[in-house]
Steps between C-alpha positions, in 0.01 A plus 500: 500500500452199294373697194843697553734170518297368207537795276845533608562132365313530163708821435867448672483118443542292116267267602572160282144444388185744418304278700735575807442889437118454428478314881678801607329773364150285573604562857630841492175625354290302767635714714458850316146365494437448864591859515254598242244376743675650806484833333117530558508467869806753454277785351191452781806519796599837293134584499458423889844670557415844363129487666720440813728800441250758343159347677351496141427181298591561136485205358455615091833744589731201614367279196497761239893531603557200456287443209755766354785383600421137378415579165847739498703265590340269236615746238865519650500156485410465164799753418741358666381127310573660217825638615608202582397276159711797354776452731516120360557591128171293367402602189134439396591490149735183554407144607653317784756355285577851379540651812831609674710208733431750767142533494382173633689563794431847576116443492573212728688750760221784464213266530647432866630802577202759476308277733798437715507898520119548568513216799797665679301853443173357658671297769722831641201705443294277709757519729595909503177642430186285589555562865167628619539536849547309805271202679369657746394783273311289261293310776431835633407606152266187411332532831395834413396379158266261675364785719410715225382233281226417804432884523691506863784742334543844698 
């Protein structure tokens, strides 16, 4: 949530100073990376999940997914990057003196706004979709993990 405010300011907000938007945008991507971390425990839950629902570990299917889907979206990303410097009107052929009134201030908007977009993504994503089941269902589920893991499982 603080990644979102942060982004929002950076991209919504003139701030009066760079320094002012650098603090901001320091703290909006300590956030995105807390999640970068989070996302590993993410994929072994999705891993322990499906071996829950199907009673087969496959671990190398559930990372080879999102091994693909990773690198994917890195290539979307990259598109839409370069969407978006086109979208400003900067010409690599001109130097910042050269360049349009408009420019500065567009890159300014688009620098906050694609990571303003990606935190409100991830945080109603989290939210809507990584919902893997109830309490009760997981304790019953890592109980039986321990079972099998001593060689008690039926």
């Amino acid at each position: 949530i603080l990644s979102i405010l942060c982004t929002a300011v950076i991209t919504f907000i003139p701030l009066p100073s760079p320094y002012a938007w650098m603090a901001f945008a320091g703290i909006a991507m300590m956030g995105t990376s807390c999640f970068m971390v989070l996302i590993w425990a993410m994929v072994s839950d999705c891993i322990d999940y499906q071996e829950e629902l199907s009673g087969k570990r496959e671990e190398g299917t559930i990372y080879a997914i999102y091994s693909f889907c990773r690198n994917a979206s890195q290539g979307v990303g990259q598109g839409i990057t370069a969407l978006a410097l086109a979208w400003t009107g900067y010409d690599e052929n001109l130097t910042v003196a050269q360049q349009a009134a408009t420019v500065a201030d567009r890159v300014r908007f688009t620098t906050g706004l694609i990571p303003f977009v990606g935190c409100v993504l991830c945080f109603v994503f989290l939210l809507v979709l990584y919902n893997l089941g109830d309490k009760k269902g997981d304790e019953t589920f890592m109980e039986q993990l321990n079972q099998k893991k001593k060689g008690k499982a039926k």
